[in-house]
mmCIF file of C-alpha atoms in Angstrom:
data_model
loop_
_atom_site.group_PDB
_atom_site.id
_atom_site.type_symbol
_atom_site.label_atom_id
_atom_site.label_comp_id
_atom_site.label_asym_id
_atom_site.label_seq_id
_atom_site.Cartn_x
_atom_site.Cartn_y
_atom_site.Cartn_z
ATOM 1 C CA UNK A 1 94.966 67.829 -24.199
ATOM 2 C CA UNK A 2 96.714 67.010 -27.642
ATOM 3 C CA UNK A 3 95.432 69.239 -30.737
ATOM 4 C CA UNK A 4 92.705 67.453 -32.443
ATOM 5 C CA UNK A 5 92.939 67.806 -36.288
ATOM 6 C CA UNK A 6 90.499 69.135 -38.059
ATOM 7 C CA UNK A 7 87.507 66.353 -39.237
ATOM 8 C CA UNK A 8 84.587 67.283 -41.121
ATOM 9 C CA UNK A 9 82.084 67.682 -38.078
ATOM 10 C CA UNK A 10 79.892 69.481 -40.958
ATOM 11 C CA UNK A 11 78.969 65.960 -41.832
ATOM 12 C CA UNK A 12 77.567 64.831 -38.260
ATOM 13 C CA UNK A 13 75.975 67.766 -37.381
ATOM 14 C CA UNK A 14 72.915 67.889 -38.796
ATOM 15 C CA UNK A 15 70.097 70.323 -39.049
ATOM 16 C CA UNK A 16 67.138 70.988 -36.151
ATOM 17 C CA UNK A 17 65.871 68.484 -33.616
ATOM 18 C CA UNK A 18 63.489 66.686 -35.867
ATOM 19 C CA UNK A 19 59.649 67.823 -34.239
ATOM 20 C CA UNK A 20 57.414 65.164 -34.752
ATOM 21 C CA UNK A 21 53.773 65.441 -34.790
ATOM 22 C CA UNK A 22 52.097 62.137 -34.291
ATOM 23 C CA UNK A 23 48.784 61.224 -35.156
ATOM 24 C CA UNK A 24 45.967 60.090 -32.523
ATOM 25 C CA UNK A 25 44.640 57.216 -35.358
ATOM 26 C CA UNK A 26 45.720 54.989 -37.602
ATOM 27 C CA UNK A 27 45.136 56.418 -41.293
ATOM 28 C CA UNK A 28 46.904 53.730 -43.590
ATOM 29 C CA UNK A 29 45.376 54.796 -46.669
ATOM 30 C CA UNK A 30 46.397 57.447 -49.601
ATOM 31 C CA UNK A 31 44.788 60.473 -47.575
ATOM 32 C CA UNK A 32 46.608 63.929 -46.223
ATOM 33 C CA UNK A 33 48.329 62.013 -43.546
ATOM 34 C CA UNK A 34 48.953 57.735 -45.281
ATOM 35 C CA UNK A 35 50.954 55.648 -42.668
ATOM 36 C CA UNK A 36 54.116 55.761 -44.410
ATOM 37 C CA UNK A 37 57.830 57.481 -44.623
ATOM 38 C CA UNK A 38 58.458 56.766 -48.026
ATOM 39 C CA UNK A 39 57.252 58.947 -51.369
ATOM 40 C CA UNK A 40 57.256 57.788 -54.818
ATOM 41 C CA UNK A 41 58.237 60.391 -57.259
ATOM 42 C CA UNK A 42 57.778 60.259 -60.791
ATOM 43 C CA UNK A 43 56.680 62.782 -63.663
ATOM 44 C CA UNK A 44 57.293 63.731 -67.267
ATOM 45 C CA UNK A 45 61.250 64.575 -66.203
ATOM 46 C CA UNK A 46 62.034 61.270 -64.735
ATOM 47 C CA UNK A 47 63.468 58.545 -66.808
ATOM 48 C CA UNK A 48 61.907 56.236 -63.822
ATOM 49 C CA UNK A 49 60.897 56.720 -60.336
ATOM 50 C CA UNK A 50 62.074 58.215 -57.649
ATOM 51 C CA UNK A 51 61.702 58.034 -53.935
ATOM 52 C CA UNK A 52 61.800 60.813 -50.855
ATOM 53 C CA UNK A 53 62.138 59.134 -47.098
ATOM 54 C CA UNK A 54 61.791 60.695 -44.428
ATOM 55 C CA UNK A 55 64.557 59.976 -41.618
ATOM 56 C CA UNK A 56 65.015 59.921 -38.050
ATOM 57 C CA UNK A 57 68.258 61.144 -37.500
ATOM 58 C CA UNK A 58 68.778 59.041 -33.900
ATOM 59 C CA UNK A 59 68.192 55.751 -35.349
ATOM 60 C CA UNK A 60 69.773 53.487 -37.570
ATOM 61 C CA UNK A 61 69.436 51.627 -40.514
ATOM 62 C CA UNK A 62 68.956 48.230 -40.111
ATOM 63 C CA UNK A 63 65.634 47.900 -39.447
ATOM 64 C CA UNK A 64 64.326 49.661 -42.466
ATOM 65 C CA UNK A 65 66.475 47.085 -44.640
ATOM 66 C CA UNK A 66 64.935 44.439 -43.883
ATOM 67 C CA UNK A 67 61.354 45.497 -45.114
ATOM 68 C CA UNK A 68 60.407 44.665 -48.662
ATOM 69 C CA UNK A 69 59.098 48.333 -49.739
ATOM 70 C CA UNK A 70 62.337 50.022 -48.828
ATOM 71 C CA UNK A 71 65.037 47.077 -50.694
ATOM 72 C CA UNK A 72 62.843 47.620 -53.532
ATOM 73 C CA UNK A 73 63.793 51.092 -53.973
ATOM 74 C CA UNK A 74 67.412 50.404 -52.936
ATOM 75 C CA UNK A 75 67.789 47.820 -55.510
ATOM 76 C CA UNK A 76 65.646 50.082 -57.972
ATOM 77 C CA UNK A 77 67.528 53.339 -57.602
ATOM 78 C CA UNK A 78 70.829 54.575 -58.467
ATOM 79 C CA UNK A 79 71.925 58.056 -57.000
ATOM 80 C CA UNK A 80 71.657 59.249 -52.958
ATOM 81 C CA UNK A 81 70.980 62.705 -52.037
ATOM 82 C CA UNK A 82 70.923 63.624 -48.157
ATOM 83 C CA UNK A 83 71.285 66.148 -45.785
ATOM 84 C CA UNK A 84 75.175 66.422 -45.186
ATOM 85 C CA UNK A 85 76.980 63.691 -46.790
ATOM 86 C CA UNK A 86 78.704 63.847 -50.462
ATOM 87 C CA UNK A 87 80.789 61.623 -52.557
ATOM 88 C CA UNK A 88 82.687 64.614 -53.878
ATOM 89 C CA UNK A 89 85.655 66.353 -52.902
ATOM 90 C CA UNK A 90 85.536 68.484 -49.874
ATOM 91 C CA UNK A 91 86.094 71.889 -50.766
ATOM 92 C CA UNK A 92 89.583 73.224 -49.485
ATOM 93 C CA UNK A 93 89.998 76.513 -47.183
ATOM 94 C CA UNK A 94 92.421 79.455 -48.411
ATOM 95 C CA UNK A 95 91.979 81.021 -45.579
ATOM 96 C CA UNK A 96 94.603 82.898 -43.560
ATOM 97 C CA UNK A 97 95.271 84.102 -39.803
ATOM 98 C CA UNK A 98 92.589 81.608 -39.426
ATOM 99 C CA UNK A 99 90.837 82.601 -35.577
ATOM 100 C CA UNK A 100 91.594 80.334 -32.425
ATOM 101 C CA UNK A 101 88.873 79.406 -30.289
ATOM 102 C CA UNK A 102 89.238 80.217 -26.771
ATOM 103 C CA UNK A 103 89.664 84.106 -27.310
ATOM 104 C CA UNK A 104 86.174 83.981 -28.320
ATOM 105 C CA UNK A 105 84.864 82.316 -25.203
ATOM 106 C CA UNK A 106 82.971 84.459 -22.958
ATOM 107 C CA UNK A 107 83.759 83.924 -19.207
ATOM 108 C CA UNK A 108 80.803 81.559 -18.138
ATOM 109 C CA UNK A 109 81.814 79.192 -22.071
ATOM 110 C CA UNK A 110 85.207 79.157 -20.517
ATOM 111 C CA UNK A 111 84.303 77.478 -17.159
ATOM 112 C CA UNK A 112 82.004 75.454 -18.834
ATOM 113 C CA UNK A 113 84.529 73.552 -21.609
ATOM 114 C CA UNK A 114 87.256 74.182 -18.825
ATOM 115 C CA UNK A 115 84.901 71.719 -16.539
ATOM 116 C CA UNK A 116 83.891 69.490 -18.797
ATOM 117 C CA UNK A 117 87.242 68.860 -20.260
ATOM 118 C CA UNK A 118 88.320 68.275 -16.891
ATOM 119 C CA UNK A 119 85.844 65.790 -16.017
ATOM 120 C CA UNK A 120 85.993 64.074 -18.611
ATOM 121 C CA UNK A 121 89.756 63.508 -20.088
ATOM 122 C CA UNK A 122 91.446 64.575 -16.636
ATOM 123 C CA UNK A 123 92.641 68.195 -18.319
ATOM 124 C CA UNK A 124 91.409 71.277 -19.014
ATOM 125 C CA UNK A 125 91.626 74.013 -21.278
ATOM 126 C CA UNK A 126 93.495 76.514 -18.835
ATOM 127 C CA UNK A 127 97.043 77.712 -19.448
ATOM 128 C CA UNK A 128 96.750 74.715 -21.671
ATOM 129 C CA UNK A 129 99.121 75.293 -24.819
ATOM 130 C CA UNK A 130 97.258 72.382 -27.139
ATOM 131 C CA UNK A 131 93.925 74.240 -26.081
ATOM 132 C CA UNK A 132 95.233 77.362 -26.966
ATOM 133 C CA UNK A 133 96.323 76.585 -30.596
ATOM 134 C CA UNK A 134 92.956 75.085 -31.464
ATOM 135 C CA UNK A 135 91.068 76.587 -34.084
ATOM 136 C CA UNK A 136 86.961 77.070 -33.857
ATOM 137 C CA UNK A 137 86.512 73.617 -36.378
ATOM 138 C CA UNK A 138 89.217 71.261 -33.700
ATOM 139 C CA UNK A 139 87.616 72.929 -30.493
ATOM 140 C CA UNK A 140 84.374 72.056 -32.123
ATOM 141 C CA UNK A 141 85.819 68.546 -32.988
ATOM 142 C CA UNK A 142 87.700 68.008 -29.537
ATOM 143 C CA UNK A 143 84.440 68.750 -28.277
ATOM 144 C CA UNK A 144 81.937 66.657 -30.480
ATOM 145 C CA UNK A 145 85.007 63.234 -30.065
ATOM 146 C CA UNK A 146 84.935 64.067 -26.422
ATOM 147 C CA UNK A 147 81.146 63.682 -26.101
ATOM 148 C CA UNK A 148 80.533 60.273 -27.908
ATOM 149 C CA UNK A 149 83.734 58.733 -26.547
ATOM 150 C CA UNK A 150 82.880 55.604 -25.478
ATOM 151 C CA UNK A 151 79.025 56.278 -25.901
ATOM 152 C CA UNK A 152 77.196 53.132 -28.089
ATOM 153 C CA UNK A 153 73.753 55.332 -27.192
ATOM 154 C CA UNK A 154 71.779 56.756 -30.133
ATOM 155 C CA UNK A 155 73.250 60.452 -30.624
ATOM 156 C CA UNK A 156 73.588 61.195 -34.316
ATOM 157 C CA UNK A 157 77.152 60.230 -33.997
ATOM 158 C CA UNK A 158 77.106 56.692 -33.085
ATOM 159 C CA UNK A 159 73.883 55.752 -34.583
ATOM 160 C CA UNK A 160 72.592 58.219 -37.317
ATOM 161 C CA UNK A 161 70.106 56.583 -40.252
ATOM 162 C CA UNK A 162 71.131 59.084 -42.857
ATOM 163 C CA UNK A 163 74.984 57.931 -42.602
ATOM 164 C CA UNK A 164 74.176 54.588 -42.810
ATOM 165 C CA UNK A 165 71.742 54.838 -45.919
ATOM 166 C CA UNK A 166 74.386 56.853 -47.505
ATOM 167 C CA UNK A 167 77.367 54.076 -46.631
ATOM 168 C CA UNK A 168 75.300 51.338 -48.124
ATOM 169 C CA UNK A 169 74.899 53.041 -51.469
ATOM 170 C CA UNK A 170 78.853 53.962 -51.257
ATOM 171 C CA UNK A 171 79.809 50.303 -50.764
ATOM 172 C CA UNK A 172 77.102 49.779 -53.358
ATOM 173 C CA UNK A 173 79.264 51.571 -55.544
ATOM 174 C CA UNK A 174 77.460 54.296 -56.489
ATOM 175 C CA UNK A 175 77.668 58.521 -55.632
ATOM 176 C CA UNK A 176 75.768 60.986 -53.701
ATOM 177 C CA UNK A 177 75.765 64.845 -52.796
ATOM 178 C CA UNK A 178 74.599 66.912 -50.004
ATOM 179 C CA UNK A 179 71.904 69.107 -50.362
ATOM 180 C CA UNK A 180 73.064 71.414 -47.802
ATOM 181 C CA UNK A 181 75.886 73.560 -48.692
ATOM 182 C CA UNK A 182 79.077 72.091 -46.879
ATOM 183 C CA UNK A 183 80.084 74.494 -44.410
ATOM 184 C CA UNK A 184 84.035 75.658 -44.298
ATOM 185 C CA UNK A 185 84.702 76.081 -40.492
ATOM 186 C CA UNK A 186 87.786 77.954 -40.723
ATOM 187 C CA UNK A 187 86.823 81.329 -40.189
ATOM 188 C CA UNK A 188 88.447 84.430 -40.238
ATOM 189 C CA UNK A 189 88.668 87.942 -38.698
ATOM 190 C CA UNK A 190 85.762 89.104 -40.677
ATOM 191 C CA UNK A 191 83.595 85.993 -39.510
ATOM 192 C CA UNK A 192 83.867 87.102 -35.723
ATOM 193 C CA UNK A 193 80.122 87.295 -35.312
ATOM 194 C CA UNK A 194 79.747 83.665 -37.220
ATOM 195 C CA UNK A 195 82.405 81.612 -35.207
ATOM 196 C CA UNK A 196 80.888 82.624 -32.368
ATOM 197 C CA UNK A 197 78.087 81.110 -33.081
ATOM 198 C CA UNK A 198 79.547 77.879 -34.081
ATOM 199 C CA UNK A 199 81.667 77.817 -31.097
ATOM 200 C CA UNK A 200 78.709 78.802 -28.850
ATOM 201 C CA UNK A 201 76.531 75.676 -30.519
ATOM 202 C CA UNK A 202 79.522 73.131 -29.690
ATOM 203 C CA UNK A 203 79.944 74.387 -26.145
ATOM 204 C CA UNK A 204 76.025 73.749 -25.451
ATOM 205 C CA UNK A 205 76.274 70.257 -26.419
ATOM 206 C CA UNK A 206 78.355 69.361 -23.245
ATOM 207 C CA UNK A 207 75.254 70.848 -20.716
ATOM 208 C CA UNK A 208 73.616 67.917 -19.528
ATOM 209 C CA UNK A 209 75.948 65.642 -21.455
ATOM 210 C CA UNK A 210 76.348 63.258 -18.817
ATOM 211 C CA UNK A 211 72.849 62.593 -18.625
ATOM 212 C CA UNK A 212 72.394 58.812 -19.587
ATOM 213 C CA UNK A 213 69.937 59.743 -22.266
ATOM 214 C CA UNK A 214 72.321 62.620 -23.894
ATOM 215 C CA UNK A 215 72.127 62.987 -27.772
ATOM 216 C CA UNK A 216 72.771 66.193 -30.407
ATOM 217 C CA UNK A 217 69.017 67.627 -30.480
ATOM 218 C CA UNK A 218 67.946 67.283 -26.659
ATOM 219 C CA UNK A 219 65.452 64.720 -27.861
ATOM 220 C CA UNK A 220 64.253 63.120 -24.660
ATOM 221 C CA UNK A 221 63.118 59.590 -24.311
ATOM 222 C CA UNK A 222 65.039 58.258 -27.640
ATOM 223 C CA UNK A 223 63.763 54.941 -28.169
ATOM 224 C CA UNK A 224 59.751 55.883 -27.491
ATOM 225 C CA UNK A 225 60.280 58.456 -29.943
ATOM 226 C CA UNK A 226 61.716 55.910 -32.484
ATOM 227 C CA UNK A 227 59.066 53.347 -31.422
ATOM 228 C CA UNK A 228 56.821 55.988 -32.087
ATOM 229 C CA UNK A 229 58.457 57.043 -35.646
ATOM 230 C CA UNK A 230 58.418 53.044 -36.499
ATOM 231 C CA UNK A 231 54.818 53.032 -36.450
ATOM 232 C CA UNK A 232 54.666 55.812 -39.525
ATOM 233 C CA UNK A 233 51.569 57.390 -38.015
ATOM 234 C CA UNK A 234 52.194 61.005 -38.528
ATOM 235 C CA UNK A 235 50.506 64.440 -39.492
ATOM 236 C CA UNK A 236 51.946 65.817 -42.295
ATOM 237 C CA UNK A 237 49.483 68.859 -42.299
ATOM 238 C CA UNK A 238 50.522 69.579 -46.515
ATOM 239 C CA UNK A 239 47.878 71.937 -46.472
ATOM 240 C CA UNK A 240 48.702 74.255 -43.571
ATOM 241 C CA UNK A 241 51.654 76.450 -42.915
ATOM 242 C CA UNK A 242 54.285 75.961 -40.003
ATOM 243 C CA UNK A 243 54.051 78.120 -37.204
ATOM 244 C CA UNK A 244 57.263 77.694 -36.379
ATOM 245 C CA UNK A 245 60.163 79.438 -38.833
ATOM 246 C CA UNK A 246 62.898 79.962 -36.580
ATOM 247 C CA UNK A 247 66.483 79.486 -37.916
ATOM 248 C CA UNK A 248 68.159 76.208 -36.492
ATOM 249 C CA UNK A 249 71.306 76.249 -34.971
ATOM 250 C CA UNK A 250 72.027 73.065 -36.274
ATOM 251 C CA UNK A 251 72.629 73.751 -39.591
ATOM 252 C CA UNK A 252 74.125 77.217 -40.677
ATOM 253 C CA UNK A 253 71.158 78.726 -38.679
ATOM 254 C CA UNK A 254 68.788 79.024 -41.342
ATOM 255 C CA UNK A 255 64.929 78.477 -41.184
ATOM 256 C CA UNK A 256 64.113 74.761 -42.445
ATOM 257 C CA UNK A 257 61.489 76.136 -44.817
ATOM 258 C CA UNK A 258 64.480 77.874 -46.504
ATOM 259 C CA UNK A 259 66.613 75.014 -46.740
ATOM 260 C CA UNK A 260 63.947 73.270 -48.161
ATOM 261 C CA UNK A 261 63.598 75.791 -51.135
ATOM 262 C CA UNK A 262 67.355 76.048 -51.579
ATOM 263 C CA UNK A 263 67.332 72.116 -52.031
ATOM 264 C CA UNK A 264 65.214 72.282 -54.600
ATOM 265 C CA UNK A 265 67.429 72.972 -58.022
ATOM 266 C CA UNK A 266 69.334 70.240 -56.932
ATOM 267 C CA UNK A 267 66.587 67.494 -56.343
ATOM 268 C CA UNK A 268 65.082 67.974 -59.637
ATOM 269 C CA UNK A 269 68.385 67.813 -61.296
ATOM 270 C CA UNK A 270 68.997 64.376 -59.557
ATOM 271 C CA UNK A 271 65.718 62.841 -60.446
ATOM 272 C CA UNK A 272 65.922 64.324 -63.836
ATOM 273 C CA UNK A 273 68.913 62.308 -64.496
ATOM 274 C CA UNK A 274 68.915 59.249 -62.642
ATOM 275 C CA UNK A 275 66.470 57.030 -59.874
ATOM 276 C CA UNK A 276 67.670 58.527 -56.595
ATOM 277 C CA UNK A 277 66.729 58.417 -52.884
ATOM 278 C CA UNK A 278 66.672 61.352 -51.158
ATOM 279 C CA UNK A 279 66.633 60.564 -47.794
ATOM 280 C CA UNK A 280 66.081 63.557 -45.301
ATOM 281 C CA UNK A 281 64.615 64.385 -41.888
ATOM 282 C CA UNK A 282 61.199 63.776 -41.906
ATOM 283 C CA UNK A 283 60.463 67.750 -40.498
ATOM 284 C CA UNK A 284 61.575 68.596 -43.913
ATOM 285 C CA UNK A 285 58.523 66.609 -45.317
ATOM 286 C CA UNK A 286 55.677 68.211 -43.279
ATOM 287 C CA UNK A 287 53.420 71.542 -44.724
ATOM 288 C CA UNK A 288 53.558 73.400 -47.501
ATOM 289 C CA UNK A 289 57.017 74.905 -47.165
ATOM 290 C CA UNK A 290 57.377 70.631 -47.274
ATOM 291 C CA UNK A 291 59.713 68.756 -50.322
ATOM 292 C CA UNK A 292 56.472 66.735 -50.989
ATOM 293 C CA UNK A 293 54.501 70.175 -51.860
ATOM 294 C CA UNK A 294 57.370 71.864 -53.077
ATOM 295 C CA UNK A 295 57.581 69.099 -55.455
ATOM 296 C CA UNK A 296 54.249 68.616 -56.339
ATOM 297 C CA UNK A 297 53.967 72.698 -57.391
ATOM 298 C CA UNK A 298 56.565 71.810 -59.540
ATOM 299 C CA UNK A 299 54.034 68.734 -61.300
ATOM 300 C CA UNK A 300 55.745 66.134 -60.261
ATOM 301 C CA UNK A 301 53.589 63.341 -58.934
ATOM 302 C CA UNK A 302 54.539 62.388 -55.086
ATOM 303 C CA UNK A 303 52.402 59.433 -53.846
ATOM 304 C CA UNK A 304 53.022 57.388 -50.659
ATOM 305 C CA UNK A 305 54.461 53.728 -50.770
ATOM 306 C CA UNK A 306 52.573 52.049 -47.735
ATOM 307 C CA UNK A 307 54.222 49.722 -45.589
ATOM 308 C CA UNK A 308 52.860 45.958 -44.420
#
């Protein structure tokens, strides 16, 4: 197996399986839960509106383009802000005596990437030099190329919304930032207990990866949840609180609530400054600890835009 250099896998792995709540009846209007993924933003701050969508991260694109509502805002806004993806320089590592990868296996991770290496590119990653040399980032890489070789199925690799919103603005011509920090995967000797982690996380995406239906988050049943998400009927329960504030593994293991607030400063800058879309999993619009409340404490004005 021939080292894999180092991509920015940051930018593909994306945050917690997106858990959507759907609603039993239709509710199209301006109510607690309107039939809609898109938010208007505007308020004394903005120059002119903004907009917050809510994505599903195992779709893509296309079909959201073609509706009137959403090229409004395309054509009507300047600036992108999403999850991972950034028109700025990556920020360069100085690390040194950077850690390799497979001394941090355990003995069951070892068999496990040893056997799906194996199966799938004829070689594995014992008494393997190329293996050996790999650093936590290219194992996680090898691993994450490996997976969606030759896969066209929806996995947040080979179909992922977010990407391709950010893309169009890009060949648009204009920028965008990240609102999650962008992680530096070179770790070092004092970040034992961290690349583990990481390295952990890649190694459980290859159980159950040859399952037809395979994809990042586990979400089963792909295109009935997307069927389901294309009908906008959800509960976005802004007046309750989540019961559920675990960290996520899949970004930087912090709760979503958290991410949300960090987010903030930079979201209000944007729409201070410029029209922008901020287009993010649509978990991070639901309850309070939501962008649409933690907006609206802030007095802007977030109202949905209904779909035909």
């Amino acid at each position: 197996m021939k080292t894999v250099s180092r991509i920015c896998i940051a930018l593909i792995l994306c945050q917690m399986a997106t858990g959507y709540s759907w609603a039993q009846k239709n509710n199209p209007g301006n109510g607690s839960d309107p039939r809609t993924i898109l938010w208007k933003i505007t308020g004394a701050n903005c120059p002119r509106p903004s907009y917050l969508l809510g994505t599903f991260h195992l779709s893509d694109a296309e079909w959201l383009l073609k509706t009137p509502q959403f090229s409004k805002v395309v054509d009507s806004t300047d600036y992108i802000l999403s999850e991972q993806f950034t028109t700025r320089p990556l920020p360069a590592t100085s690390k040194k005596d950077i850690l390799k990868a497979l001394p941090l296996l355990d003995k069951k991770q070892f068999e496990t990437l040893d056997s799906f290496f194996v199966a799938r590119v004829g070689e594995g990653i014992r008494n393997n030099p190329d293996a050996a040399a790999l650093t936590v980032a290219e194992m996680e890489s090898a691993i994450m190329l490996t997976l969606v070789s030759g896969n066209e199925k929806a996995n947040a690799v080979t179909k992922y919304m977010d990407k391709d919103l950010f893309e169009l603005y890009v060949k648009l011509g204009r920028q965008g930032d990240c609102l999650d920090r962008v992680k530096i995967t070179d770790f070092d000797s004092s970040e034992i207990v961290h690349a583990r982690q990481y390295l952990t996380r890649a190694v459980n995406y290859t159980i159950g990866s040859d399952k037809p239906d395979w994809n990042l988050y586990g979400t089963p049943a792909v295109e009935d949840t997307l069927a389901r998400y294309k009908t906008m009927r959800f509960e976005y329960r802004l007046d309750e609180y989540s019961a559920q504030n675990a960290s996520s593994p899949y970004f930087d293991f912090i709760p979503l609530a958290q991410r949300n607030k960090d987010w903030m400063p930079k979201i209000i800058s944007a729409i201070s400054s410029r029209p922008t879309l901020i287009a993010v999993g649509l978990a991070h619009l639901y309850y309070k600890t939501g962008v649409i409340t933690l907006l609206r404490a802030e007095g802007y004005q977030v109202e949905p835009v209904l779909f035909d």
